CSV table of C-alpha atoms and ligand atoms in Angstrom, one decimal:
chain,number,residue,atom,x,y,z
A,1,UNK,CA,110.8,65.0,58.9
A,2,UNK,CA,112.3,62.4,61.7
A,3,UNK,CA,114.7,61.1,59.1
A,4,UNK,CA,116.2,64.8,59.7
A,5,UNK,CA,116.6,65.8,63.3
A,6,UNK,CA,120.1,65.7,64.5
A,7,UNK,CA,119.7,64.3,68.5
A,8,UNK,CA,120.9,66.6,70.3
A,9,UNK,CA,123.2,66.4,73.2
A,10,UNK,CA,120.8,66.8,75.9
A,11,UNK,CA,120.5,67.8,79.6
A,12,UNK,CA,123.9,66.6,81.0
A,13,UNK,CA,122.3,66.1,85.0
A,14,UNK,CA,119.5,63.9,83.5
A,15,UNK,CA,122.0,61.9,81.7
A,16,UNK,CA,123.6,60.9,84.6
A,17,UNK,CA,120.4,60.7,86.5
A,18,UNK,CA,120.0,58.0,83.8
A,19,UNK,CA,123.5,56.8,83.9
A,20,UNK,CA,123.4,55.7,88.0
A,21,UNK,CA,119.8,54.2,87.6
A,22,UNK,CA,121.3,51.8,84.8
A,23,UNK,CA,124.1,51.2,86.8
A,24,UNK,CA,124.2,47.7,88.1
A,25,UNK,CA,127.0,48.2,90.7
A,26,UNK,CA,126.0,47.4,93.9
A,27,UNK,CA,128.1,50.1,96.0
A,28,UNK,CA,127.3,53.0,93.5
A,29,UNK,CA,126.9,56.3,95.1
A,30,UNK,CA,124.4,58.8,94.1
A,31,UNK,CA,125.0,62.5,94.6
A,32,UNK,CA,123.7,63.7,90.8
A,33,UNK,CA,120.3,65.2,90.6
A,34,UNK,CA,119.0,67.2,93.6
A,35,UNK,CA,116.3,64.9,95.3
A,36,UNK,CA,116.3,64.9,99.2
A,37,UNK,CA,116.9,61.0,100.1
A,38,UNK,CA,116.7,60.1,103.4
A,39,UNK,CA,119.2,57.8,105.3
A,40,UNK,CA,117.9,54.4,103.4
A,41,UNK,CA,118.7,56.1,100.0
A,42,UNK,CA,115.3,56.4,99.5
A,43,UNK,CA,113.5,59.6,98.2
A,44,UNK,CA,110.6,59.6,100.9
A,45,UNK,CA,106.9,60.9,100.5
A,46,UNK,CA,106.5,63.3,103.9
A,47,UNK,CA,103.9,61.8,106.7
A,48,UNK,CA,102.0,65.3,106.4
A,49,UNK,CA,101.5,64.7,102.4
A,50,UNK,CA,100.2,61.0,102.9
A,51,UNK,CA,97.5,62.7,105.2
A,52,UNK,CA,96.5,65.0,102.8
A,53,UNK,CA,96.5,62.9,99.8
A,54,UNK,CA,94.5,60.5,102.1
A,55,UNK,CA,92.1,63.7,103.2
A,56,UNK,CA,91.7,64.5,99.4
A,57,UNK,CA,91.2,61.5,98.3
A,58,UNK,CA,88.4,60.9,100.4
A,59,UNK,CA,86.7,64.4,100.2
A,60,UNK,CA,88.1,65.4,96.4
A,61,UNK,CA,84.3,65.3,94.6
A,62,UNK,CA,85.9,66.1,90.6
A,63,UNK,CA,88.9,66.2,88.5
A,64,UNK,CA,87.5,69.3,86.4
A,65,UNK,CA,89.7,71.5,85.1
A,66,UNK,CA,91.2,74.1,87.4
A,67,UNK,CA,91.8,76.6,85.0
A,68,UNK,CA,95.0,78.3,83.2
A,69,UNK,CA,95.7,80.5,86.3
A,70,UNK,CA,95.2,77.7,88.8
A,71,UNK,CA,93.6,77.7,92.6
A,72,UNK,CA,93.3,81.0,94.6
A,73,UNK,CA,93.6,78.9,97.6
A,74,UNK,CA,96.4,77.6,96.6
A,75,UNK,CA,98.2,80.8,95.3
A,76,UNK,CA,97.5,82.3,98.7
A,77,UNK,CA,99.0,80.0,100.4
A,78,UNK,CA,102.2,80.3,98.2
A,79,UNK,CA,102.1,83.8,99.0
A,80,UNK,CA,101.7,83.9,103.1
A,81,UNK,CA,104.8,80.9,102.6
A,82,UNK,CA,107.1,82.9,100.5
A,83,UNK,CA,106.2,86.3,101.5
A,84,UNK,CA,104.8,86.3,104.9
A,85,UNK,CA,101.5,86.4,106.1
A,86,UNK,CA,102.0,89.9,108.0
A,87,UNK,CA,103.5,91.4,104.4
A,88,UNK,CA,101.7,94.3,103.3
A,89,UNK,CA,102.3,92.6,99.3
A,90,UNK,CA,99.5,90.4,100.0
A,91,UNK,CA,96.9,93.4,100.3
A,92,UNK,CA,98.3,95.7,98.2
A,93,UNK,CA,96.7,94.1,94.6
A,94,UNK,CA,99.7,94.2,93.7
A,95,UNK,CA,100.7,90.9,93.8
A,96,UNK,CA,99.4,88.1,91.9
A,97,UNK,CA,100.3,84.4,91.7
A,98,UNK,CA,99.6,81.4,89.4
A,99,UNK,CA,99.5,77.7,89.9
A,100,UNK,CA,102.2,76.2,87.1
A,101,UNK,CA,103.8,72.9,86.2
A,102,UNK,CA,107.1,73.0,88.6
A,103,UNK,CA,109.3,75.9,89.7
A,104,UNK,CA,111.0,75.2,85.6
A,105,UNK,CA,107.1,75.2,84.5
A,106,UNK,CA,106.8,79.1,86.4
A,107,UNK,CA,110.4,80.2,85.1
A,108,UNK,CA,109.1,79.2,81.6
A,109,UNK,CA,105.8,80.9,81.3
A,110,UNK,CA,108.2,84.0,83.2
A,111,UNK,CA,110.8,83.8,80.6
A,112,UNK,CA,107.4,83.4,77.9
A,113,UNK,CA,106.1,87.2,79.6
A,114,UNK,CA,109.4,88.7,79.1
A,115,UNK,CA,109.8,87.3,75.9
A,116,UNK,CA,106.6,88.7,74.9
A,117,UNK,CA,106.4,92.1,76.5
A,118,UNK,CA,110.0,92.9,76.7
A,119,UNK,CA,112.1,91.5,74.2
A,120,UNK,CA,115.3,93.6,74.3
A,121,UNK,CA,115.3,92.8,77.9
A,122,UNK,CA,119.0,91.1,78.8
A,123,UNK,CA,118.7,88.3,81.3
A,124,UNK,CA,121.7,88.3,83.7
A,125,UNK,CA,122.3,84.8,85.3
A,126,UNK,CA,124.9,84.0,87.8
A,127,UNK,CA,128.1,81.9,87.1
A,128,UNK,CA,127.4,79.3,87.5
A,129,UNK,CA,123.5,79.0,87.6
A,130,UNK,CA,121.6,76.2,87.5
A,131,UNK,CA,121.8,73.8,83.9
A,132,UNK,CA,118.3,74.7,82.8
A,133,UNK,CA,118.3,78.3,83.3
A,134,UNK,CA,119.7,78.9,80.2
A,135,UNK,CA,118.0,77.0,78.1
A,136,UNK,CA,114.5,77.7,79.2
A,137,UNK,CA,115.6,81.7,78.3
A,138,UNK,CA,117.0,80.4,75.3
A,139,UNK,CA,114.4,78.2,73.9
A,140,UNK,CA,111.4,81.5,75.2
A,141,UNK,CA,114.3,83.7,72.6
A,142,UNK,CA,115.6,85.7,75.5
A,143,UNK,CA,119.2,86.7,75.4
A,144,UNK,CA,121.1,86.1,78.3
A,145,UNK,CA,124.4,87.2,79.1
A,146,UNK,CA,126.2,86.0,83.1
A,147,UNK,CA,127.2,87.5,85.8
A,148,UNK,CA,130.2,86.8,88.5
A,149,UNK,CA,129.4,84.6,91.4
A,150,UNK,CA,131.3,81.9,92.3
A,151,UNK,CA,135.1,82.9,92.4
A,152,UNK,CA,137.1,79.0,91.7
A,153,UNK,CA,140.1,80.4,92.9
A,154,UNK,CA,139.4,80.2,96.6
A,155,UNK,CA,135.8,79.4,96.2
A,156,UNK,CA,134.0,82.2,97.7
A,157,UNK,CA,131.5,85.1,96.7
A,158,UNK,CA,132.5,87.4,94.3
A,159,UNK,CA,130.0,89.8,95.2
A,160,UNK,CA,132.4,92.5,94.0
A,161,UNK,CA,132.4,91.3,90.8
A,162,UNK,CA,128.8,90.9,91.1
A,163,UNK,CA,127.8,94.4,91.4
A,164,UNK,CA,130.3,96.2,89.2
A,165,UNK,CA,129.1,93.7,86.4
A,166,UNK,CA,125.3,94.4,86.6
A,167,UNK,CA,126.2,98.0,87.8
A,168,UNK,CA,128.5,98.8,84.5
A,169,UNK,CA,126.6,96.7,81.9
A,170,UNK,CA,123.2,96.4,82.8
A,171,UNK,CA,120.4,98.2,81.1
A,172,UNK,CA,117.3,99.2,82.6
A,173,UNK,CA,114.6,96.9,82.5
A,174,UNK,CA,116.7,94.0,82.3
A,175,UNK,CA,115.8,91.0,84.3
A,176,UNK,CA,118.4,90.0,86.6
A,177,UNK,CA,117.9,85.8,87.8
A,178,UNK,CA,118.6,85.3,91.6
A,179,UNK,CA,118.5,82.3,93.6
A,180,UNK,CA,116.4,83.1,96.5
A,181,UNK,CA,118.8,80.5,99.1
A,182,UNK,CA,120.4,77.4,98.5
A,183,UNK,CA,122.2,78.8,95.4
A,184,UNK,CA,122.2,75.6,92.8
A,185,UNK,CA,125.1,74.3,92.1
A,186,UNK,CA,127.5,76.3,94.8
A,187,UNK,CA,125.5,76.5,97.7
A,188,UNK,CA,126.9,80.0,98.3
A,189,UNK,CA,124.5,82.5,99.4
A,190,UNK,CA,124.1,85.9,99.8
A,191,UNK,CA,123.5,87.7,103.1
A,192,UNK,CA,121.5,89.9,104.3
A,193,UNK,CA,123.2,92.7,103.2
A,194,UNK,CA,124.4,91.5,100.2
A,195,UNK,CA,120.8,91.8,99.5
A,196,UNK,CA,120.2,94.9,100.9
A,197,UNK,CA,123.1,96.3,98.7
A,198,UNK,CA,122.5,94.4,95.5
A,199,UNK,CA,118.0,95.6,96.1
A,200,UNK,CA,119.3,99.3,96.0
A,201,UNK,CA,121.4,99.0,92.9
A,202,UNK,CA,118.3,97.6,91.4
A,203,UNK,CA,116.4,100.3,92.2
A,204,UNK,CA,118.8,102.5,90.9
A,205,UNK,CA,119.5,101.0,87.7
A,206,UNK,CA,115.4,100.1,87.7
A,207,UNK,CA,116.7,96.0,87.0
A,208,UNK,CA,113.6,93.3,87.3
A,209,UNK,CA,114.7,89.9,89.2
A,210,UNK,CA,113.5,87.1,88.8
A,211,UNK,CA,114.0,84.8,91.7
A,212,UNK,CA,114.1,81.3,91.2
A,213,UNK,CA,112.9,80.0,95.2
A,214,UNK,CA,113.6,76.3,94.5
A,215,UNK,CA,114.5,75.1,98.4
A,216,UNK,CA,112.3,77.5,101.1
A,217,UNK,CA,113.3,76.0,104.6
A,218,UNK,CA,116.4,73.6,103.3
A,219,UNK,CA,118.5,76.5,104.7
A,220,UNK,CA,118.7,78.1,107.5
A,221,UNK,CA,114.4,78.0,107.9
A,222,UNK,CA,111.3,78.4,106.1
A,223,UNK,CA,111.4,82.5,107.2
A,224,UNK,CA,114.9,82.7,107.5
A,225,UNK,CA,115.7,81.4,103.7
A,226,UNK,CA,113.7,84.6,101.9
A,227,UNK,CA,114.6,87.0,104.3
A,228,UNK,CA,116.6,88.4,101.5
A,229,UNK,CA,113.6,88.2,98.8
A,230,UNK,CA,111.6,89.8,101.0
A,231,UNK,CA,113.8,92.7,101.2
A,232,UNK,CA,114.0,93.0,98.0
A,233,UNK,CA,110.1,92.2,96.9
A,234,UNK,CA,108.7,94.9,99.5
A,235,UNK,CA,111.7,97.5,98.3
A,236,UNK,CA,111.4,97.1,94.1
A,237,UNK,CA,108.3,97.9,91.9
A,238,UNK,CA,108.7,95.0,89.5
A,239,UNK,CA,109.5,91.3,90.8
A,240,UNK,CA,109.0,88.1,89.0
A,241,UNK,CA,109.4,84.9,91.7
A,242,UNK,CA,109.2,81.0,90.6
A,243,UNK,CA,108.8,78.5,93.5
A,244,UNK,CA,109.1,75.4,93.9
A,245,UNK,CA,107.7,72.5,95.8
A,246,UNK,CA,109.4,69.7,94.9
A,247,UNK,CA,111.8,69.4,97.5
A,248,UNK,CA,110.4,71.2,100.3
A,249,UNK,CA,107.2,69.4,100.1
A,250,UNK,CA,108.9,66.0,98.7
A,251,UNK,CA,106.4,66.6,95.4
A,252,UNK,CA,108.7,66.1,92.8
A,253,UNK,CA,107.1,64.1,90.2
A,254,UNK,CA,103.7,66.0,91.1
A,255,UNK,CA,105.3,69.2,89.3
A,256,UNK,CA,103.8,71.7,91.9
A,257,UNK,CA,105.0,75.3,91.1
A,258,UNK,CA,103.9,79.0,91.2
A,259,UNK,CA,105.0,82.2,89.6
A,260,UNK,CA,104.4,85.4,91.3
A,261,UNK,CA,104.5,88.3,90.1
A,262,UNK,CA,104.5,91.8,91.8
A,263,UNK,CA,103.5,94.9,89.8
A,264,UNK,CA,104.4,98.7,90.2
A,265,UNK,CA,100.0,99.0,90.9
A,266,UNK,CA,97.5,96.9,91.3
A,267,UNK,CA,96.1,97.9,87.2
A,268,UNK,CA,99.2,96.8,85.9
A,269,UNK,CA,99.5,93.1,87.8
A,270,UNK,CA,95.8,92.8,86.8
A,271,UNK,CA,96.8,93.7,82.9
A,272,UNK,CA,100.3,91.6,83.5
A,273,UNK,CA,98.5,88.9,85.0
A,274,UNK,CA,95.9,88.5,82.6
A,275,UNK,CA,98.4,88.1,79.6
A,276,UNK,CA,100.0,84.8,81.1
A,277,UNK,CA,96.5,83.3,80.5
A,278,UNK,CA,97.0,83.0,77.0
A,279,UNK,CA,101.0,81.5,77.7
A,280,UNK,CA,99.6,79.4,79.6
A,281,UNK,CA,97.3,78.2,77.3
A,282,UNK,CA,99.3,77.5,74.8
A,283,UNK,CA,101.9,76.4,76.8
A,284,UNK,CA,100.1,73.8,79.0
A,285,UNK,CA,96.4,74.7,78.5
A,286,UNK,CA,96.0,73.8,82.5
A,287,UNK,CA,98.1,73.2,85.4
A,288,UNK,CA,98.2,70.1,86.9
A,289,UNK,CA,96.5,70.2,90.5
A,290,UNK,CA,97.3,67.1,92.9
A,291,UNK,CA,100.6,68.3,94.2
A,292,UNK,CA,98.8,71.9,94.3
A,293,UNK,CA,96.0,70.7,96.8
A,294,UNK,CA,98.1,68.8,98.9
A,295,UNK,CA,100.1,72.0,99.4
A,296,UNK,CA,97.4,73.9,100.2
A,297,UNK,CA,95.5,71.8,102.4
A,298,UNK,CA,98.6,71.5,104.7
A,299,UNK,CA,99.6,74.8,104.2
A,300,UNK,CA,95.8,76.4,105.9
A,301,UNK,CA,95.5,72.9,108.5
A,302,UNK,CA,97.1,74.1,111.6
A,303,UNK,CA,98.0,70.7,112.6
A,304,UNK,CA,99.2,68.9,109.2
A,305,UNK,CA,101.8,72.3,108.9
A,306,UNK,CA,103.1,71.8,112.2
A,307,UNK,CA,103.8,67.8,111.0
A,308,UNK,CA,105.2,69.2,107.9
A,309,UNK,CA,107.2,72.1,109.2
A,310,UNK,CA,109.3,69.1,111.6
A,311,UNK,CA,109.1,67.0,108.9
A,312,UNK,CA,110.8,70.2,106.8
A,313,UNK,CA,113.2,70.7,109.5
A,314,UNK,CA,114.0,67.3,109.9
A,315,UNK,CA,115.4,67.2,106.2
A,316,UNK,CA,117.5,70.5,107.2
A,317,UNK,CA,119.2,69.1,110.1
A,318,UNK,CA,120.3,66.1,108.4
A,319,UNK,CA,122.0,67.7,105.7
A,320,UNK,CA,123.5,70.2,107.9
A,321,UNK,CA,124.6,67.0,109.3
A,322,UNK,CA,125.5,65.4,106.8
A,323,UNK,CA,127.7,68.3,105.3
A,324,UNK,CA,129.5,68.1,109.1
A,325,UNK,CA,130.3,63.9,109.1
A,326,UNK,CA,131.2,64.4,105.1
A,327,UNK,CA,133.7,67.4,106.2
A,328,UNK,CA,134.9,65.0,108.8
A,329,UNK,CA,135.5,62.1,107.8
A,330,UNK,CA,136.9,63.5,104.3
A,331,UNK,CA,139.8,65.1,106.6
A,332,UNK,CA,140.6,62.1,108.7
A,333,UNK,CA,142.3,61.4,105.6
A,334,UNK,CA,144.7,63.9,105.9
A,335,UNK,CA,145.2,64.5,102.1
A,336,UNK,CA,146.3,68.3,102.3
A,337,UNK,CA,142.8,69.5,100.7
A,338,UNK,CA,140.8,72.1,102.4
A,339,UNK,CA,137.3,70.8,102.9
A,340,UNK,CA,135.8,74.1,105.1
A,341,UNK,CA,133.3,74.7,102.0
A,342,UNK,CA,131.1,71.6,103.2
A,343,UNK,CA,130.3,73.3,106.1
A,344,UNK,CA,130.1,76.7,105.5
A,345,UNK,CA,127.8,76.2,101.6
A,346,UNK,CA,124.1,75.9,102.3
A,347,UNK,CA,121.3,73.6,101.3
A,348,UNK,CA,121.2,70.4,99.4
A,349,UNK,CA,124.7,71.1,97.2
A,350,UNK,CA,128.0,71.7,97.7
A,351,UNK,CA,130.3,72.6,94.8
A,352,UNK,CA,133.3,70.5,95.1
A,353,UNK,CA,135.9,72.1,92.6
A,354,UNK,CA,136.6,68.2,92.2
A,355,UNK,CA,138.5,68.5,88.1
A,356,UNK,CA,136.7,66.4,85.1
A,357,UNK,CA,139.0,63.9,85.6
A,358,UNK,CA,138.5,63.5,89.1
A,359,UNK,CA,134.8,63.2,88.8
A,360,UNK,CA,135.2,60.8,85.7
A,361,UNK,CA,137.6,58.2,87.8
A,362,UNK,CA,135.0,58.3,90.5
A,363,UNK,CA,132.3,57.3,88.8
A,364,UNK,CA,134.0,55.0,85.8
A,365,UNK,CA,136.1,53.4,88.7
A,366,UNK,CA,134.2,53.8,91.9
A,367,UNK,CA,130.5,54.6,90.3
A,368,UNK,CA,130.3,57.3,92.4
A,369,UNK,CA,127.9,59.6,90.6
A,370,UNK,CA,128.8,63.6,91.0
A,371,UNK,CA,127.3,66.1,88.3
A,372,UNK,CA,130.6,67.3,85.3
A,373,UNK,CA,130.6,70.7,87.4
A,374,UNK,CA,131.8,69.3,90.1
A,375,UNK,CA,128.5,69.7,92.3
A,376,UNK,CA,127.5,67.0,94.9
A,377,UNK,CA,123.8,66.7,96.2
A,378,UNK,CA,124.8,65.9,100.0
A,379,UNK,CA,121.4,64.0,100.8
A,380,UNK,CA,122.7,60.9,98.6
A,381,UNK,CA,125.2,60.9,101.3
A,382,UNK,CA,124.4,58.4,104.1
A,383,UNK,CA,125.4,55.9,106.9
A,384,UNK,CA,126.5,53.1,104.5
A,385,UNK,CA,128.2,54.7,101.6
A,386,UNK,CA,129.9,57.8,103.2
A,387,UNK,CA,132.9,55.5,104.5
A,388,UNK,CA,133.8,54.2,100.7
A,389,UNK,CA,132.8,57.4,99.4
A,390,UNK,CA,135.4,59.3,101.6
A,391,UNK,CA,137.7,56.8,101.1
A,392,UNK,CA,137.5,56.5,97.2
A,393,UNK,CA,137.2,60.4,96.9
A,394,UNK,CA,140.5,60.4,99.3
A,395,UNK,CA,142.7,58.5,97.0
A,396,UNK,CA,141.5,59.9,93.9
A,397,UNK,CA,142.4,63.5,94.9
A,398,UNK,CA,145.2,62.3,96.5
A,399,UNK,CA,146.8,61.1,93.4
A,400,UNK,CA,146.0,64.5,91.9
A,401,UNK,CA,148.9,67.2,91.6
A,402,UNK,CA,148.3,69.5,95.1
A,403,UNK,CA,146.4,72.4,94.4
B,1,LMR,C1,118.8,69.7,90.2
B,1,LMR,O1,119.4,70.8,90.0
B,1,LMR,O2,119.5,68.6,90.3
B,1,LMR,C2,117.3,69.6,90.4
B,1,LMR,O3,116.8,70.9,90.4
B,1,LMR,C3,116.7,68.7,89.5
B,1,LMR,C4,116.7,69.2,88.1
B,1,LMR,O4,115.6,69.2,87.5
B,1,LMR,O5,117.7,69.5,87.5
């Protein structure tokens, strides 16, 4: 059987995860996969999650199994987090959330429910969208078709395009995939009315999102990043929301995610909830549940949220930083480019618009490590590289024909 399998080409941010970790260059730059790193370069366990894992380890009395669905206390907390403690969603029975393997882990066992309950369902997703969006729909058997998003020309919104897209070739029933803030790659996204408009053509045409909620509070604030979702979970019968608590809670390799799942009434999320058991277990059998308690135990300890909350908003304001010194210091230069979007995309990445060629010479000559779309992960950014990294992405574009 081996002697058969054709290797196939592979997850191209992971390969260059790979790529800069090989990389024996002492000045080389990181700004690939989207991990917060703090001004040493270092990707930092929070002060609030050492507590915990220090509580739990001393009061933690089994490593039984949790179950396929997960911890309630947990999936409460994920809901007051996402939704709002004061949201009438969390009495109505209608919603329902499960402890899963990652935000990919929830958008899996999501794309597995569609899969099974809805297969002539479409799934839109924006362009771009995030690299493993369509290949976790792909590999469930979903078909997926994009939408407008990102408009290279003057890199903005297309909202327009947007809307008349889903409007004029959506069916009902399809599942629509939204970033809930921090879109991934362009850091473009969409306001409050945006929302508002794009929640009552849902309605209208009776489309199912799926919101992928990756960076809560690496925006604008914890509340102020699903102001949007909640608009739209509160307004629409059906919603499907994966989260993800890797980056705001630093738990990356801990693979701490939930899907949620809001239902017309409270029968149907009880029936709808019930069938991701068996996903589930055949999927993963159980969730894992270190990164789950940690959340929860800081999420319901007044004091170790506050900590964590600082700690949250500490990462924001150095990226908003960040994206301000990069936009700087990259026009100092004077090389005729327009560098505005650094300051005006949100959340960990910026989406350059940086050609192949341009990414390839900085990272073949300058090992300066930026993903083939062109996106940057501003964290990697910091007080000893961003002089060469300005510099080296200076001359590069500046020996590029003016756009
Ligand atoms: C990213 O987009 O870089 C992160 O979400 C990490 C990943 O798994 O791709």
């Amino acid at each position: 059987m081996f002697s058969e399998i054709k290797a196939p080409e592979g997850d191209r941010l992971l390969a260059l995860m790979q790529a800069f970790r090989a990389d024996p260059n002492p000045r080389k730059v990181d700004l690939g996969v989207g991990v917060y790193m703090d001004d040493s370069g270092t990707v930092p366990i929070l002060s609030s999650v050492k507590i915990a894992e220090q509580r739990l380890l001393e009061t933690e009395t089994t490593k039984t199994y949790v179950g396929p669905l997960g911890d309630p206390t947990f999936a409460a907390a994920v809901q007051e987090m996402l939704l709002g403690a004061s949201s009438p969603l969390l009495s109505s029975g209608r919603t329902r959330t499960i402890q899963t393997p990652g935000g990919s882990g929830a958008l899996r066992i999501a794309a597995d429910l569609i899969h099974a309950n809805a297969p002539d369902a479409t799934i839109w997703l924006s362009t771009p969208t995030w690299i493993n969006h369509g290949p976790i729909h792909a590999s469930a058997g979903n078909r997926a078709r994009p939408y407008p998003y990102f408009n290279p020309a003057d890199g903005s919104l297309d909202f327009d395009g947007m809307m008349a897209c889903l409007d004029g070739d959506a069916r009902p029933g399809d599942v629509v995939l939204l970033h809930a803030c921090c879109h991934n790659p362009t850091g473009l996204d969409l306001g409050d009315d945006h929302w508002r408009e794009l929640t009552a053509l849902m309605a209208r045409k009776a489309l199912i999102p799926m919101i992928d909620c990756a960076y809560q509070g690496f925006g604008a604030g914890l509340d102020a990043d699903v102001a949007g979702l909640r608009h739209m979970a509160e307004a629409l019968p059906e919603v499907l929301i994966a989260t993800s608590y890797s980056k705001n809670f630093g738990l990356y390799r801990e693979r701490t995610g939930a899907l949620t799942l809001i239902a017309k009434t409270p029968d149907h999320a009880t029936a709808a909830t019930a069938a991701l058991g068996p996903i589930v277990r055949t999927s993963y059998s159980m969730p894992p549940s270190h990164g789950a308690q940690i959340v929860a135990l800081i999420w319901t300890d007044p004091t170790l949220r506050q900590q964590w909350l600082e700690e949250l908003a500490g990462m924001r304001d150095r990226i908003v930083g960040l994206r301000h010194r990069l936009r700087t210091t990259l026009e100092q230069h004077q090389i005729g480019r327009d560098f505005s979007f650094l300051t005006s995309q949100r959340g960990m990445f910026s989406y350059t618009g940086f050609t192949p060629d341009d990414i390839q010479t900085l990272r073949a000559r300058h090992a300066i490590y930026i993903a083939s779309d062109g996106r940057i992960s501003i964290p990697g950014v910091n007080d000893r590289n961003i002089g060469y990294l300005c510099e080296q992405i200076a001359a590069v574009l500046s020996a590029d024909k003016p756009r």
